[in-house]
Coordinates of C-alpha atoms in Angstrom, one line a residue:
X1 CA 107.5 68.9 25.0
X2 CA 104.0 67.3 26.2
X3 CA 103.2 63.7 26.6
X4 CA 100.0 62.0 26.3
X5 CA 99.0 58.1 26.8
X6 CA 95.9 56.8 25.7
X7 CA 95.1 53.5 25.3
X8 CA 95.9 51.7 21.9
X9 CA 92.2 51.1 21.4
X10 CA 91.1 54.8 21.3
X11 CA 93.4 55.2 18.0
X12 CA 90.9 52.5 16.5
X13 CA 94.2 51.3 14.4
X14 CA 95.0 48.2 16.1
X15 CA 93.7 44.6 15.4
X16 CA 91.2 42.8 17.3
X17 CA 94.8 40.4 18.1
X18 CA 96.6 42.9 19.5
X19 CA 94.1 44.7 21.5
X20 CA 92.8 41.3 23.2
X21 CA 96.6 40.1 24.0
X22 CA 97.1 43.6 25.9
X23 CA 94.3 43.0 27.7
X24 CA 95.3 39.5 28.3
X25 CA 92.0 37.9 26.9
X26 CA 91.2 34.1 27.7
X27 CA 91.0 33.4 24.1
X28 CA 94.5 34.6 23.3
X29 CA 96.4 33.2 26.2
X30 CA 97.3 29.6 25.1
X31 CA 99.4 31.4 22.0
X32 CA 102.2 33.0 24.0
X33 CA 104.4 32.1 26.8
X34 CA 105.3 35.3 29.2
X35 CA 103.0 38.2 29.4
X36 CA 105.3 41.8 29.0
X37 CA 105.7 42.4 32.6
X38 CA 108.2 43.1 35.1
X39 CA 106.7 39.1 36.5
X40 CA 107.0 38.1 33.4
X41 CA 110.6 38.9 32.5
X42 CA 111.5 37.2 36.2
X43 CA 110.2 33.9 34.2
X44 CA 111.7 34.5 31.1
X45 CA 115.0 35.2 32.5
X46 CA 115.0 31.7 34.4
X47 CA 113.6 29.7 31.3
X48 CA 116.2 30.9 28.4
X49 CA 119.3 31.2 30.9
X50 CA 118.5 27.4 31.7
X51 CA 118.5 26.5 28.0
X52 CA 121.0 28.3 26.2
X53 CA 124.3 27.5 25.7
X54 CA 127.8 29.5 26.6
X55 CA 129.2 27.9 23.0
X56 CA 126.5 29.4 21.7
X57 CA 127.0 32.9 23.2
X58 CA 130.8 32.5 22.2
X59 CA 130.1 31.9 18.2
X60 CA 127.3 34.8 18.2
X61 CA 130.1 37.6 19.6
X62 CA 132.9 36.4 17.8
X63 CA 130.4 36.7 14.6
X64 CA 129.4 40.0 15.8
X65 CA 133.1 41.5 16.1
X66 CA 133.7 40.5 12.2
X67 CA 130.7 42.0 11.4
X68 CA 131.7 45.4 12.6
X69 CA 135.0 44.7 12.0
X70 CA 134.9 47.5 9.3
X71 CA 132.7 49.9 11.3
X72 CA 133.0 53.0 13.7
X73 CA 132.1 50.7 16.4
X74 CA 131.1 52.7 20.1
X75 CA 132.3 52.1 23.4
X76 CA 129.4 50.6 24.4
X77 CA 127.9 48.8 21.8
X78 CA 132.1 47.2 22.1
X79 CA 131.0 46.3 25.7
X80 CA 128.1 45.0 24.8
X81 CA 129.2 42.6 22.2
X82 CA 131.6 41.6 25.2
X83 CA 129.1 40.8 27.3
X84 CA 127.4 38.5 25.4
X85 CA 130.0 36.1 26.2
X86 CA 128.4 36.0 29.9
X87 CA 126.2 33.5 31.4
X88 CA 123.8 36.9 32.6
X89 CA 123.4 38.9 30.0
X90 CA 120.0 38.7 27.7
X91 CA 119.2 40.4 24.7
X92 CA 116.1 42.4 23.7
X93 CA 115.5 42.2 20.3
X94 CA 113.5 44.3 17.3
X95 CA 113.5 43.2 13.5
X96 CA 113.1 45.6 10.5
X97 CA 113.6 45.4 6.7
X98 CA 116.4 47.3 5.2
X99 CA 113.7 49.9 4.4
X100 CA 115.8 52.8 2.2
X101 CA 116.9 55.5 4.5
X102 CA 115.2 53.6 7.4
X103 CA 111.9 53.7 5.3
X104 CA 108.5 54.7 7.9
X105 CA 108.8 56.6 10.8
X106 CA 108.1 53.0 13.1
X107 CA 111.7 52.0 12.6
X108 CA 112.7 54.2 15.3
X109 CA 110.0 53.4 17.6
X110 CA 111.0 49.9 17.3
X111 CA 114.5 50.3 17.9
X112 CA 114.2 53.1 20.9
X113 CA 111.8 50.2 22.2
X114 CA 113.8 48.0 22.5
X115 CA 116.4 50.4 24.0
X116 CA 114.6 51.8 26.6
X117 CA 113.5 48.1 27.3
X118 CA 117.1 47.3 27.8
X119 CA 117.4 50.2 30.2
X120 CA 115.1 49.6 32.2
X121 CA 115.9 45.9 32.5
X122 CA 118.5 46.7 34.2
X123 CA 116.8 48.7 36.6
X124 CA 115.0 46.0 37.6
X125 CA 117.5 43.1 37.7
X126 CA 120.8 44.7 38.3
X127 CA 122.3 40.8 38.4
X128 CA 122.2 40.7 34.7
X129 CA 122.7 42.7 31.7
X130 CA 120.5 43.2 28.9
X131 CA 121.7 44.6 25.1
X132 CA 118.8 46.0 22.7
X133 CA 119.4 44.1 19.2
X134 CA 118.2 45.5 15.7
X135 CA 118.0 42.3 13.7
X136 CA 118.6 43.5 9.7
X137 CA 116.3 41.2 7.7
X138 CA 118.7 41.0 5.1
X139 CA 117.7 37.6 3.6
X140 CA 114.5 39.5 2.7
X141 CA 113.5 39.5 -1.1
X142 CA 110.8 41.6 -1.0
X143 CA 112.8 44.8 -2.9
X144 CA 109.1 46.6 -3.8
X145 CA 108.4 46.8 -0.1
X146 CA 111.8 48.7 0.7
X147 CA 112.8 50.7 -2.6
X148 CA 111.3 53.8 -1.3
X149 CA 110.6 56.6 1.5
X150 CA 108.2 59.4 1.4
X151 CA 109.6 62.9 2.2
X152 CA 107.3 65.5 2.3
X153 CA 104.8 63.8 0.4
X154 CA 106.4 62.8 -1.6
X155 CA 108.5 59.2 -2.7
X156 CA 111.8 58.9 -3.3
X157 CA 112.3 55.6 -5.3
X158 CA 115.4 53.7 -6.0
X159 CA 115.2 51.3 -8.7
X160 CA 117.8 48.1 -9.4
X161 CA 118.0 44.7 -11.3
X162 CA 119.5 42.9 -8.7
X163 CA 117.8 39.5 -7.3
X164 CA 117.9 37.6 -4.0
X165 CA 118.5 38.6 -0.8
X166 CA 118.1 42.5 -0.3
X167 CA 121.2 42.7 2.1
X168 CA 123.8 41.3 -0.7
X169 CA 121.9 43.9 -3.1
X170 CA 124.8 46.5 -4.7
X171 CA 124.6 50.0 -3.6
X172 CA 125.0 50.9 -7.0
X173 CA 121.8 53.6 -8.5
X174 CA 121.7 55.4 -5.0
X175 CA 124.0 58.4 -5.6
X176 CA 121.2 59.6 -8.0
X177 CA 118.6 58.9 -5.2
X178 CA 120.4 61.3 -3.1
X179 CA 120.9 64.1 -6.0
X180 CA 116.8 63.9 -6.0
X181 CA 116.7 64.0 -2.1
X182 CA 119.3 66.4 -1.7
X183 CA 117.0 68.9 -3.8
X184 CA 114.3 68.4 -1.4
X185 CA 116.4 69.2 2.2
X186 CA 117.5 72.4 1.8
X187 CA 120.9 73.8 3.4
X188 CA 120.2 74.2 6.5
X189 CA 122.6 72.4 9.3
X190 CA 120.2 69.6 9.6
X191 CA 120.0 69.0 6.4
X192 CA 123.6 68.6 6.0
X193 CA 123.9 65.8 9.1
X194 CA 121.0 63.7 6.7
X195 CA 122.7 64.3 3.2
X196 CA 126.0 63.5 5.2
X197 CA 124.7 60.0 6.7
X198 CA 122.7 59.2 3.3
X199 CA 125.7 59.5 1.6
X200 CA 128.2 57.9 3.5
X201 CA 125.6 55.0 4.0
X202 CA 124.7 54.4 0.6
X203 CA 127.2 55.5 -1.7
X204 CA 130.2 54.6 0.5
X205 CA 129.2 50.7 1.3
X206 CA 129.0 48.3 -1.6
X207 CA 125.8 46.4 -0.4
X208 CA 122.3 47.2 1.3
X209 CA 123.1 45.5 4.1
X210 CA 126.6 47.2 5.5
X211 CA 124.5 50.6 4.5
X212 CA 121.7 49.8 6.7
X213 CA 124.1 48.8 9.5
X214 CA 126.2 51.9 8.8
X215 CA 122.9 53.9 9.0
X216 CA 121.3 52.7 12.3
X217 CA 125.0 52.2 14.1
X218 CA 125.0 56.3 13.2
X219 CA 121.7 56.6 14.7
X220 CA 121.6 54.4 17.9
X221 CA 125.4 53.3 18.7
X222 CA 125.8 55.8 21.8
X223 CA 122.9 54.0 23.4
X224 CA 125.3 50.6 22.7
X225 CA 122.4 48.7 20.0
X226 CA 123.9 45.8 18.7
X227 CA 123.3 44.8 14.9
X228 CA 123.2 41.3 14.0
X229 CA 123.2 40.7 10.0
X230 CA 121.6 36.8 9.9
X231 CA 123.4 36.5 7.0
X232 CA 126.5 34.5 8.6
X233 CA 128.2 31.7 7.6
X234 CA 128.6 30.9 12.0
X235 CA 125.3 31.6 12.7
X236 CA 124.0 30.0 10.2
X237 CA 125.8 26.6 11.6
X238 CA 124.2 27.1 14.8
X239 CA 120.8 26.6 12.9
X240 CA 121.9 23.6 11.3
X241 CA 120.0 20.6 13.4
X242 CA 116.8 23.0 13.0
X243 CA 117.2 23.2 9.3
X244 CA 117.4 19.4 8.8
X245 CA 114.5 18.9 11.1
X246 CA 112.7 21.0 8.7
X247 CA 113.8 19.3 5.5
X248 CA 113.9 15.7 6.3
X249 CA 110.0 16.0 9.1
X250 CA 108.5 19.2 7.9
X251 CA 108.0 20.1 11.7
X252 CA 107.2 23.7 10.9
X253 CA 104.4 23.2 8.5
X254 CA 102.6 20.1 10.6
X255 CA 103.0 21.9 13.8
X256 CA 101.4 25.3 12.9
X257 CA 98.9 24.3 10.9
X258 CA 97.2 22.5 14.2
X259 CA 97.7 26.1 15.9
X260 CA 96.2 28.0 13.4
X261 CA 93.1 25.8 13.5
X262 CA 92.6 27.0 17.0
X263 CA 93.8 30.5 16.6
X264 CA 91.7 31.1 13.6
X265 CA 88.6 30.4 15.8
X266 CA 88.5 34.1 17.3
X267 CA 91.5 35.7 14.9
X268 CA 92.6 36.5 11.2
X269 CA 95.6 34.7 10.1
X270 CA 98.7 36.5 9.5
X271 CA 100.8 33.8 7.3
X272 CA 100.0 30.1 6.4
X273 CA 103.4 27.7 6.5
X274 CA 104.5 25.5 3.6
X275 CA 105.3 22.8 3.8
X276 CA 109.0 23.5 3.8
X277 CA 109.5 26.8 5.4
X278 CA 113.1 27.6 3.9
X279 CA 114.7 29.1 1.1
X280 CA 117.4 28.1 -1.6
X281 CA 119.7 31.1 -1.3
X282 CA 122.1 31.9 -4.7
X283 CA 124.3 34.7 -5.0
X284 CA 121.4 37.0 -7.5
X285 CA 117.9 34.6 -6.4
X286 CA 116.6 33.1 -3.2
X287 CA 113.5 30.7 -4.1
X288 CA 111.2 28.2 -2.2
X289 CA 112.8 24.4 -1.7
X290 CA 110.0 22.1 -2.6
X291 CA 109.7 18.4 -1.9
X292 CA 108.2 16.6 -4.9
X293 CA 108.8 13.6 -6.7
X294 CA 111.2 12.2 -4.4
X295 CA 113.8 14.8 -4.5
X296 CA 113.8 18.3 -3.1
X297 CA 113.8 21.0 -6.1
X298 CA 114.9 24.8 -5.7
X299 CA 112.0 26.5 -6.9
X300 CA 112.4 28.2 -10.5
X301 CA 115.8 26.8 -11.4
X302 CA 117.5 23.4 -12.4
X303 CA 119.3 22.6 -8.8
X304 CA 117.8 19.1 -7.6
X305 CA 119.2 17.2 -4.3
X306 CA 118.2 13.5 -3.5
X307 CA 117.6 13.5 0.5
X308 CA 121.3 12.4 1.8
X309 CA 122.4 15.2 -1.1
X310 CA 120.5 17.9 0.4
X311 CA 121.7 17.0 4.3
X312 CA 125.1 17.3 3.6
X313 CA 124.6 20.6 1.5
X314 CA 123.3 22.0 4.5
X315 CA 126.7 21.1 6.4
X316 CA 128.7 22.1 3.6
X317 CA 126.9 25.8 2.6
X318 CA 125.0 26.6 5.6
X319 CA 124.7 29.8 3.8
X320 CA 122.1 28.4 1.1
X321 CA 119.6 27.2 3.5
X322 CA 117.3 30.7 4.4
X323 CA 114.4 30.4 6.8
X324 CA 111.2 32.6 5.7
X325 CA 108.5 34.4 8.2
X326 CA 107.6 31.4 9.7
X327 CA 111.2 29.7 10.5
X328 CA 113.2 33.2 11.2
X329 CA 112.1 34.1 14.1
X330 CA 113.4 30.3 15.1
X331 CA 116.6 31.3 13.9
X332 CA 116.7 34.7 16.3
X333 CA 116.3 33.0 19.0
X334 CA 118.4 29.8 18.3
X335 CA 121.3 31.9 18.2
X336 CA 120.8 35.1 20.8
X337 CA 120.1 34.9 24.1
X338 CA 116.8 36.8 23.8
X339 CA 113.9 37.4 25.9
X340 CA 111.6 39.4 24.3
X341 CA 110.8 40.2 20.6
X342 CA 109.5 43.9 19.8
X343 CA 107.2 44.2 16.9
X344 CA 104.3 45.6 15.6
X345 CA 100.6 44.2 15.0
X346 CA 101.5 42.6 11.9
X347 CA 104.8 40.5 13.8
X348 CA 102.7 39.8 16.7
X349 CA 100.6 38.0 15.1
X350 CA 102.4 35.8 13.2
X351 CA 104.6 35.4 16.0
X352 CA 101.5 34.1 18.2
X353 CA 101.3 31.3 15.5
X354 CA 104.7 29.9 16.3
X355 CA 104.6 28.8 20.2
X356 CA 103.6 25.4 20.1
X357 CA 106.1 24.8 17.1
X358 CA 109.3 26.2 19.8
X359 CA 108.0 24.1 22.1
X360 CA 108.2 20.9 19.7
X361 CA 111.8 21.8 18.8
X362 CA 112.8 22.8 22.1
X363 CA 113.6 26.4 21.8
X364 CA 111.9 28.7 24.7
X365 CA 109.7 30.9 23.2
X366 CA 110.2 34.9 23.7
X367 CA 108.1 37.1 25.4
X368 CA 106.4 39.2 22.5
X369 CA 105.9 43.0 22.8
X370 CA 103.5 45.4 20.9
X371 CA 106.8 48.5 20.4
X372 CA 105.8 51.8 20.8
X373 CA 103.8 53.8 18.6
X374 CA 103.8 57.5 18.5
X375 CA 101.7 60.3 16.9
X376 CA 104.2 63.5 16.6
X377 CA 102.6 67.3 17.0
X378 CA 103.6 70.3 16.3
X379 CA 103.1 73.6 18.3
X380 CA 101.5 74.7 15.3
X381 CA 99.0 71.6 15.3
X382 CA 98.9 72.1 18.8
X383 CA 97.5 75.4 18.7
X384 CA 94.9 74.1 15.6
X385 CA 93.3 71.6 17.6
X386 CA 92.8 74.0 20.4
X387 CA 91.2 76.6 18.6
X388 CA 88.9 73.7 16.8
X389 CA 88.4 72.2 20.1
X390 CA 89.7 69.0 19.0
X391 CA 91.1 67.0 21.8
X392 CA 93.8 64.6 21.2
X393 CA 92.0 61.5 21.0
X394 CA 89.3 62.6 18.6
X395 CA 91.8 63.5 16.2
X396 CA 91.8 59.5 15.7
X397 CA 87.8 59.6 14.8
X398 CA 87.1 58.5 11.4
X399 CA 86.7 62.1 9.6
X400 CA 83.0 62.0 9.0
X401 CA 82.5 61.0 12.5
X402 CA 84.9 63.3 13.5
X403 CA 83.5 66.5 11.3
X404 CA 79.9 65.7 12.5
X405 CA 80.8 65.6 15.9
X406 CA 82.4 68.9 15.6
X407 CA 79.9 70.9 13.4
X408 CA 77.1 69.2 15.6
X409 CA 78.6 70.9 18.5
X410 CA 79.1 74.4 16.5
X411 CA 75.4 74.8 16.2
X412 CA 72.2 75.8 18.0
X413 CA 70.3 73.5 15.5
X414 CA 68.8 70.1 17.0
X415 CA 70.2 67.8 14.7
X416 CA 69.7 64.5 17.0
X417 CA 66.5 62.6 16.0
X418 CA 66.8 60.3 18.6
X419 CA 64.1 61.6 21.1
X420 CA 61.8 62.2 17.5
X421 CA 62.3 58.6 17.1
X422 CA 62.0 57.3 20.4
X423 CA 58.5 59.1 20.5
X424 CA 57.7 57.7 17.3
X425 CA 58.2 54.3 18.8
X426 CA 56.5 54.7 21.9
X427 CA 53.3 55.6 19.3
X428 CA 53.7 52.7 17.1
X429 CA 53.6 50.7 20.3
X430 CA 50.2 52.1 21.5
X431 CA 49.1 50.7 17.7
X432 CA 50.4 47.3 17.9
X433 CA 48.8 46.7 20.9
X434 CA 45.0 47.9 18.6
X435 CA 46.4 45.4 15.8
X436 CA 47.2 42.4 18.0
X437 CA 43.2 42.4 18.3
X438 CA 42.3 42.5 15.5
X439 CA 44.6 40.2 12.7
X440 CA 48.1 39.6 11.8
X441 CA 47.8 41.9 8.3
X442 CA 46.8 44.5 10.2
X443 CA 49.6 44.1 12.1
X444 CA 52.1 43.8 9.1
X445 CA 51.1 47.5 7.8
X446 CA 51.5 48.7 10.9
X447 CA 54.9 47.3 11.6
X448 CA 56.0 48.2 8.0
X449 CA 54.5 51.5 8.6
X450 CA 56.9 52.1 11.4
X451 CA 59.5 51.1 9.8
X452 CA 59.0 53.6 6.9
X453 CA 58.3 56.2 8.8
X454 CA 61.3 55.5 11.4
X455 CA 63.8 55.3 8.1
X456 CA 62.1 58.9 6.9
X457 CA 63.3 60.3 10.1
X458 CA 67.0 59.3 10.2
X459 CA 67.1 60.0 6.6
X460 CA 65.8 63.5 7.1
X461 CA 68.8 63.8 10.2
X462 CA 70.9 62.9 8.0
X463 CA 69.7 65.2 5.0
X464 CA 69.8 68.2 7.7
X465 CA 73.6 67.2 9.0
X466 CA 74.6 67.7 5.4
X467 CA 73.0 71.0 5.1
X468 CA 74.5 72.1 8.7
X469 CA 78.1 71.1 6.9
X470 CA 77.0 72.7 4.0
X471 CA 76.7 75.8 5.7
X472 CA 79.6 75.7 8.4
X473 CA 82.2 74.6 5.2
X474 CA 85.1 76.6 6.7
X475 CA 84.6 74.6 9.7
X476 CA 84.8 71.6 7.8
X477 CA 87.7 72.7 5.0
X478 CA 90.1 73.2 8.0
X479 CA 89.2 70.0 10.2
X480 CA 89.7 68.1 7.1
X481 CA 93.0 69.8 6.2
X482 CA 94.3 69.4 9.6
X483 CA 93.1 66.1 10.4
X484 CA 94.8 64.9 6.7
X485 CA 98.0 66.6 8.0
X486 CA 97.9 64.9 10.6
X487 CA 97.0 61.3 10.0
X488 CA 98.2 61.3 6.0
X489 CA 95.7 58.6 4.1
X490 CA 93.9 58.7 7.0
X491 CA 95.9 56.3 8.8
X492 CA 99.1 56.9 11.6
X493 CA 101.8 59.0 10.2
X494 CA 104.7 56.6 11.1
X495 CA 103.5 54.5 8.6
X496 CA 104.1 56.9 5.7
X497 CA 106.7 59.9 6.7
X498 CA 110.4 59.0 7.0
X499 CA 112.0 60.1 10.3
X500 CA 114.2 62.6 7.9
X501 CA 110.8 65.1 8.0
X502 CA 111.4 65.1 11.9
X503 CA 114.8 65.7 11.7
X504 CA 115.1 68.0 9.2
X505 CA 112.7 70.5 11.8
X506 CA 114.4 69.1 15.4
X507 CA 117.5 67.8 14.6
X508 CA 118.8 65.2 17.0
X509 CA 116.3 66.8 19.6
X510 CA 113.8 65.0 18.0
X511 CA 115.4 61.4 18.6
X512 CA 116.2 62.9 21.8
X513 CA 113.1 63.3 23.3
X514 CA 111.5 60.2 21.6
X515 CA 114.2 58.1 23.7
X516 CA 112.8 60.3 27.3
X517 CA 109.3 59.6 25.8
X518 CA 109.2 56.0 24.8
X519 CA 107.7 53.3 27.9
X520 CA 107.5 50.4 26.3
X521 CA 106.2 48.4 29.5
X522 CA 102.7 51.7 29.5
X523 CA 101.7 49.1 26.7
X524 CA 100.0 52.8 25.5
X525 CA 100.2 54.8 22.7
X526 CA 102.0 57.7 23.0
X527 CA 101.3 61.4 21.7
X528 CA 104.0 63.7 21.5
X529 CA 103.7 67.4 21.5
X530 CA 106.9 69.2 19.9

């Protein structure tokens, strides 16, 4: 096994956002509260232990312990639930859909983040104790974004009728998803371990949710994660005063709307608020609640509430009232005692919109953490690059960059105009200092002149690259083929392949030596040889 950092900016996926709040830029620092630093966490700890509550930490592991109440629960994640309870111990949390079979290869990286975080937490502040959370975003409704996994290349699809939240979605369907997998893995000893914990996931638990949990507790619960499923009747309680805030002042929508005018000066926008940020939530739909007419209306049904109707709802079915991207992360950290929030690009940013709006509602705001990301290669890849003299960070060149570099390199051609151009320059210049003396048409052929003959150059370099290609087309074929094996759709590979393509070769080695690799603190991407 071989490790490489670079720096996340080399891989040239990452956002303008993210690449300026790792380097701290002056334009980004009014949207976050603690940097991701060993000083920072020192802060962090001081601000949320002076502002959370011990009947707060009571409800939380009392909801936890029913929530696993039905599972294999470990030692440790037991101890940590326990610990909870005390005044010094803080949470690390990550957030993930209940992608099917864990969906892209990131969901790992997020949750051996946040892991390894917690480890090393307590390296540094052996006073306290720190438990890594995976938060199911079971209230989700998005089913199209979690229906499916690729495997090999190809996508395994599960298909169902149900409506509303994706965590109260039945099971029911999946036992022939696994028939189609099961064709695809082979019987090899790995692949029984993943047609064992698909099974016993999905066709052994009734809903998404207690599948997911069963999933990632089989995964992660000797390194003590805890699982929190939002989705609680307690919890829910807790976030009670925050929900009628929100239906009765619209705080959400009035407050982040004045940061995104600022953000939006130097950065895209990840998510706009409404002007309520919450959802109606039934037993088969979860739709908007709109204010209009004088009464608040559940988007796409019949159910109206006058105001005091709609306040005492919210006492009496806490359960109804679901927040959406911009109030969730609210929720999180109303009810643990969290510190930091692991995410990728796409959270971070739409986490950097929400300060200002904890601050109005009195809720410390997390430190926010970029999770590791991680390009996996084989020895067989290994061995590719080497012999293409490909180093690891060009693999990340855009392929035509990438391919001309290589075949410019490969040849005894000159294929770089730039002196030819240069000198052509230098002449014109000589000219323009004739034409200045004479008039200004003069002057404007010669200019154009220039121009034209400066554009027949580069188009000749480029015309003579193409031939070059043209001739060194093995050269080419196999960059290509690597480079697309690689990086599939020319983009990172834990977006697409399912951490089952991993296992299936490495077995648990493979989650093994992700959890030595991982430094989330490097703030650096990671390449891992295998």
């Amino acid at each position: 096994m071989k490790v490489t950092q670079i720096p996340f900016k080399k891989t040239g996926f990452f956002s303008k956002t993210m690449l300026d709040y790792l380097e701290q830029k002056d334009t980004i620092n009014p949207f976050y509260n603690n940097f991701p630093d060993i000083n920072g966490f020192q802060k962090q700890i001081e601000e949320k232990q002076n502002s959370f509550a011990l009947k707060t930490r009571l409800v939380l592991a009392d909801a936890l312990k029913k929530q696993y109440s039905f599972f294999d629960i470990s030692e440790k994640t037991a101890a940590n639930i326990e610990l909870l309870k005390q005044e010094n111990t803080f949470t690390i949390t990550t957030g993930h859909q209940l992608n099917l079979f864990t969906g892209p290869l990131y969901f790992l990286y997020k949750i051996i983040s946040t892991i390894n975080l917690s480890e090393e937490l307590i390296e540094k502040f052996p006073d306290q104790n720190f438990v890594p959370i995976y938060w199911m975003a079971t209230e989700d409704h998005d089913f199209d974004e979690i229906n499916y996994f690729n495997f090999d290349g190809k996508k395994v699809t599960w298909n169902s009728n149900d409506g509303g939240a994706v965590g109260r979605f039945s099971t029911e369907g999946l036992d022939e998803v696994f028939e189609v997998f099961s064709e695809h893995l082979g019987n090899s000893k790995n692949a029984a371990y993943l047609k064992k914990l698909f099974s016993e996931g999905y066709i052994k638990h009734h809903n998404l949710a207690d599948a997911t949990r069963f999933i990632a507790n089989e995964l992660f619960k000797d390194y003590g994660l805890v699982i929190v499923e939002g989705d609680d009747k307690s919890l829910k309680q807790l976030f009670t005063p925050f929900v009628k805030d929100e239906l009765e002042n619209e705080t959400s929508f009035h407050v982040v709307s004045k940061t995104i005018a600022e953000l939006e000066k130097n950065y895209k926008i990840q998510v706009n608020p409404r002007e309520i940020n919450l959802f109606y939530l039934g037993d088969d739909f979860r739709e908007r609640i709109i204010f209009e007419d004088n009464c608040y209306k559940v988007n796409n049904t019949e159910i109206r509430f006058s105001k005091d109707e709609i306040l005492t709802e919210v006492d009496h079915n806490p359960l109804a009232f679901s927040p959406n991207v911009i109030m969730r992360p609210l929720y999180q950290e109303v009810i643990l005692p969290n510190l930091c929030y692991i995410g990728g690009g796409g959270e971070m940013a739409y986490w950097l919109e929400l300060q200002d709006y904890f601050n109005k509602v009195n809720v410390t705001f997390p430190i926010l953490l970029l999770r590791n990301s991680v390009q996996v290669i084989s020895e067989k890849q290994a061995k590719k690059l080497s012999k293409l003299q490909i180093s690891l960070e060009e693999i990340f060149l855009n392929q035509f960059d990438l391919i001309s570099k290589k075949v410019i390199e490969n040849t005894a051609i000159e294929t770089d105009f730039s002196d030819k151009i240069q000198f052509l320059k230098i002449q014109f210049l000589e000219l323009k200092e004739v034409a200045v003396k004479t008039d200004v048409s003069f002057l404007n052929a010669v200019n154009a002149q220039e121009r034209k003959q400066i554009m027949g150059l580069e188009n000749l370099e480029k015309r003579l690259l193409k031939a070059e290609k043209k001739r060194q087309k093995d050269l080419v074929d196999r960059i290509t083929l690597l480079q697309n094996e690689i990086l599939p759709n020319q983009s990172l590979e834990e977006r697409h392949r399912n951490f089952s393509e991993y296992y299936l070769e490495y077995g648990s080695a493979f989650i093994t030596a992700l959890k030595q690799t991982l430094k989330p603190l490097a703030l650096e991407f990671t390449i891992l040889e295998l």
